[in-house]
């Protein structure tokens, strides 16, 4: 696109000057183009520099021609004055552009075009006529109106070319481009505008244009245009069109006011885009979002219902677990009491032995006290007598001989000591039995494992002492955190089974120690009848027993297995038929107090 078109009407008649004028037109058009395209600052400055340099070169050439032809001195001075005016203007712009590129503006380009046209058509035309015809330039007269017509024609030609190119570009763009007059009636619309509005080209009126807009949007559009005309402000608006096919077309429109030099409103020019696809997508997205929101609400409701259901089930499960734990504790206690029941006769015998000789000793002490009472009464009688006759003295001596006071004095002490020892033994049995038979608290506490084994042996002593020699090989296990009552139950089950596995007589060996990885190790072995591989594979199963009916519940080893497991331990068994059985238990020692073990469901 050119701001100025070169044609023969601009030629002055001197070939070298016309060629230079043509080059100046080209340079001015180049400067207009780089400014319009928004080129970088250096490119614009380089174009200005080239224009200035070439203009100075052109002025020097014209000056040489006039001096050589003895050009009229007054006219030469005016010619040089115009040249200097232009040079000063452009050199100032040249220097200022380095600091502020905005000096290269539309006003500067208008100055260049105006100066070049007037200088060429008037001053340079006079010079050319004078030089070509040898006439004094001061005497030459020519039609100024003709020169202005040439200038107007040139500028109109450039404007028409610019307008044609604008229309050509606008007609090929898929957007609505339009210009209105001061009455807001479209005076130019591109091809896409006519197609979108469904209006035939050349038949645009305010009423026709407004009728194409959706009835619900007409008033808003009309008021927006009116406000822009009154306030000279730009606007952006969305509205709907009803095309001939009765389809809804959404338009996004942006417009700015056209303002005359006197500041009055000349109309609007704007650009619109068809955003129907975007609107349909927004509507579809809105519907999808609404559906998603509905589904989310439904899902949330389902999840809420499921949560409440799970909460109820959780509470029921918690209750069942609590009941199960209580049932397990009762089952363990029942098994424990069943074991005590089986040992009842033996425990009673163990308690009866010390009670027997305590009873015998108490009878003897009773007689001793009766004899001592007689001696004391006679001694008191003698003490009250004024004098003791020989008969009384003889009777007292005979009583002492009959009672055998010296024997009573020595034997009474032994009887008391034996009775205390027996009472202590009975107390120990009762204490161990009471500790063993109490309900498990499942509270972790420091437990002396070897003392616990001894207490258990005391309870099962009558079951063991007639059939086996108990060999204890303790490794000095220090007290550690566990549930001691539960471990004692394990030891009792293993010791009873070991004793019952020995048919006549044998040995039961109990060993304790620490493993290499700092675990407590307990081994209980017997020289009994052993068991087969088939039996060994089921010994930890609940209710499995090889004993006759009434001799076992089938829960002893199952409960023992669960107790060791709840302590995060391990229980193993080796057995050989007719040679014996060995149980090995491994219990971890925790650096910190572990979580209290609970029985695992059987």
Coordinates of C-alpha atoms in Angstrom, one line a residue, residues 6-26 54 58 61-62 65 116 120-121 124-125 127-128 132:
X6 CA 4.3 8.3 -8.8
X7 CA 3.0 9.3 -12.2
X8 CA 4.0 11.4 -15.2
X9 CA 2.1 14.4 -13.9
X10 CA 4.8 14.7 -11.2
X11 CA 7.6 14.9 -13.8
X12 CA 9.3 18.3 -14.2
X13 CA 11.1 17.7 -17.5
X14 CA 14.7 17.1 -16.2
X15 CA 15.5 13.4 -16.4
X16 CA 18.0 13.3 -13.5
X17 CA 15.7 15.4 -11.2
X18 CA 12.6 13.3 -12.1
X19 CA 14.5 10.1 -11.3
X20 CA 15.5 11.5 -7.9
X21 CA 12.0 12.7 -7.2
X22 CA 10.7 9.2 -8.0
X23 CA 13.3 7.7 -5.6
X24 CA 12.2 10.1 -2.9
X25 CA 8.5 9.0 -3.4
X26 CA 9.7 5.4 -3.0
X54 CA 19.2 10.9 -0.3
X58 CA 19.1 15.6 -4.4
X61 CA 22.3 18.1 -7.5
X62 CA 19.6 20.7 -8.1
X65 CA 22.2 22.6 -12.0
X116 CA 7.3 16.9 -1.8
X120 CA 7.9 19.4 -7.0
X121 CA 4.9 20.9 -8.7
X124 CA 11.1 22.5 -9.1
X125 CA 8.7 23.0 -12.1
X127 CA 13.4 25.7 -12.2
X128 CA 12.9 23.1 -15.0
X132 CA 15.1 24.0 -20.4

